[in-house]
N, CA, C and O atoms as a DFTB+ gen file, in Angstrom:
132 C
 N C O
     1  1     -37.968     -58.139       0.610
     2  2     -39.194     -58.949       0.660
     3  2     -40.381     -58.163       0.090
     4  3     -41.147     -57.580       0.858
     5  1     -40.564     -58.130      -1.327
     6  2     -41.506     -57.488      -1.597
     7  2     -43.107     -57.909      -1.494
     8  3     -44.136     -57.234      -1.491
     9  1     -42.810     -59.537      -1.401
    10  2     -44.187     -59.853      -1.465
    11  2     -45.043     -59.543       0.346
    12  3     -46.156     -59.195       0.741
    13  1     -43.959     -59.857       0.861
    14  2     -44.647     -59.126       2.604
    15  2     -45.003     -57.813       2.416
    16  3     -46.164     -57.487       2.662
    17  1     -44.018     -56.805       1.927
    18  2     -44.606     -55.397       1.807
    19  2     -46.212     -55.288       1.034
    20  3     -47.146     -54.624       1.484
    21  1     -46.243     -56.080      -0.168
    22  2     -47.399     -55.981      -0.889
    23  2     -48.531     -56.540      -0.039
    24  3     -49.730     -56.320      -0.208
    25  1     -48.007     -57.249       0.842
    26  2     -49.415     -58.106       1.309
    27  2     -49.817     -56.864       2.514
    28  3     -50.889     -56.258       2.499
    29  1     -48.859     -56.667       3.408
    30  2     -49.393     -55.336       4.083
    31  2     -50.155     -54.048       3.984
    32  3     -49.380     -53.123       4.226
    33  1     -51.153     -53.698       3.769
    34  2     -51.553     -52.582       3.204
    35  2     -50.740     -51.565       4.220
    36  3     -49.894     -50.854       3.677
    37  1     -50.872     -51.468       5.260
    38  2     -50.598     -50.587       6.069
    39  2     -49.176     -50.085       5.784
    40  3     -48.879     -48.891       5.745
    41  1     -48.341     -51.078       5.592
    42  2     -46.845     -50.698       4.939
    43  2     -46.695     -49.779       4.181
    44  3     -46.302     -48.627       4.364
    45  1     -47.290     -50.757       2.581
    46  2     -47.892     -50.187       1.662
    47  2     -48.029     -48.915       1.612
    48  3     -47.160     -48.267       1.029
    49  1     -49.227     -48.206       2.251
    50  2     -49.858     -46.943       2.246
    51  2     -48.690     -45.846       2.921
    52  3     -48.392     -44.794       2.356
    53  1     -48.003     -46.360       4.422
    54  2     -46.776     -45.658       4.679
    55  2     -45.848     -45.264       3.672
    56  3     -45.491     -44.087       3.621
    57  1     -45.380     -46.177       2.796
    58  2     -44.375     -46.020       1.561
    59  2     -45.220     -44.981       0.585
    60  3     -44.607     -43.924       0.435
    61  1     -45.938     -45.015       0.190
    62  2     -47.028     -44.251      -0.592
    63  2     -47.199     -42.799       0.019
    64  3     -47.333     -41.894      -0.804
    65  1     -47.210     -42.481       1.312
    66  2     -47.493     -41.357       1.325
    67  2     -45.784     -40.940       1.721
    68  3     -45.470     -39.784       1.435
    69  1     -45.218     -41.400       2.050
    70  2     -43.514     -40.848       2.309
    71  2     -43.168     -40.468       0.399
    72  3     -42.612     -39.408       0.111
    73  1     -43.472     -41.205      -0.418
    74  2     -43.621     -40.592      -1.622
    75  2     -44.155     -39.474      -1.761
    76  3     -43.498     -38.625      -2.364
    77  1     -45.265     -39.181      -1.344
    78  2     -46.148     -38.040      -1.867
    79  2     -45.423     -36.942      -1.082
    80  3     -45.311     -35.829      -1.595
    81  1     -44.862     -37.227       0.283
    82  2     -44.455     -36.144       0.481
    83  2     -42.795     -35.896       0.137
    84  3     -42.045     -35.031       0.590
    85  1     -42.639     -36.511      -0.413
    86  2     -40.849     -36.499      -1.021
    87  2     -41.425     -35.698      -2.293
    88  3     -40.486     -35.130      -2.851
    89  1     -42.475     -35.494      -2.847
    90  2     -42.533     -34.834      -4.390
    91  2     -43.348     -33.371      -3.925
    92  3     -43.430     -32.378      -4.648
    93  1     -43.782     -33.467      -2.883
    94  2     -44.465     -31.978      -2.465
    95  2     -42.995     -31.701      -1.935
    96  3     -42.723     -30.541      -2.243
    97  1     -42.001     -32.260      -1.305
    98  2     -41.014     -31.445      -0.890
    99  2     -39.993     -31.109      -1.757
   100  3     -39.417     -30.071      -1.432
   101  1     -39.475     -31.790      -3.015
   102  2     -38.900     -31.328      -4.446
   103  2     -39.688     -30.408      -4.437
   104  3     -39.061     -29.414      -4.073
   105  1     -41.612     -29.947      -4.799
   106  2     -41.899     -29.071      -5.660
   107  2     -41.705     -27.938      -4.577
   108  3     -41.121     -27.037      -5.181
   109  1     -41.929     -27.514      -3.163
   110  2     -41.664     -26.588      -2.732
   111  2     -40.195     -26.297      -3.279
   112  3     -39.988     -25.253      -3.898
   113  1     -39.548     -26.882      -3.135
   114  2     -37.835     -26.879      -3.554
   115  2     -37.853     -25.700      -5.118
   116  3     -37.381     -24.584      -5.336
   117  1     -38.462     -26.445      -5.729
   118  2     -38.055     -26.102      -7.069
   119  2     -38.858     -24.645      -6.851
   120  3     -38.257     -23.626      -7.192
   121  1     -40.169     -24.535      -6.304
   122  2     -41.021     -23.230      -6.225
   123  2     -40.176     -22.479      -5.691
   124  3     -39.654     -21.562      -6.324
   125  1     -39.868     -22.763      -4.311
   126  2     -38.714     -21.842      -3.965
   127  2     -37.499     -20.997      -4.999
   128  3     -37.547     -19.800      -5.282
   129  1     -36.651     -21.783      -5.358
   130  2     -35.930     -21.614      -6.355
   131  2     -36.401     -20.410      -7.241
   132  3     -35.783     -20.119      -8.266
């Protein structure tokens, strides 16, 4: 149901930052490395 997710901001913004921290946790990954 994408159009419920879109209408939610609050969803929305949850999904958005679980992103941001899925790519800070690759780049520690890769820094590590």
């Amino acid at each position: 149901m994408p159009d419920q997710q879109t209408r939610d901001p609050h969803r929305r913004s949850s999904a958005r930052m679980r992103s941001a921290r899925r790519i800070a946790s690759a780049w520690a990954g890769a820094r590590s490395s």
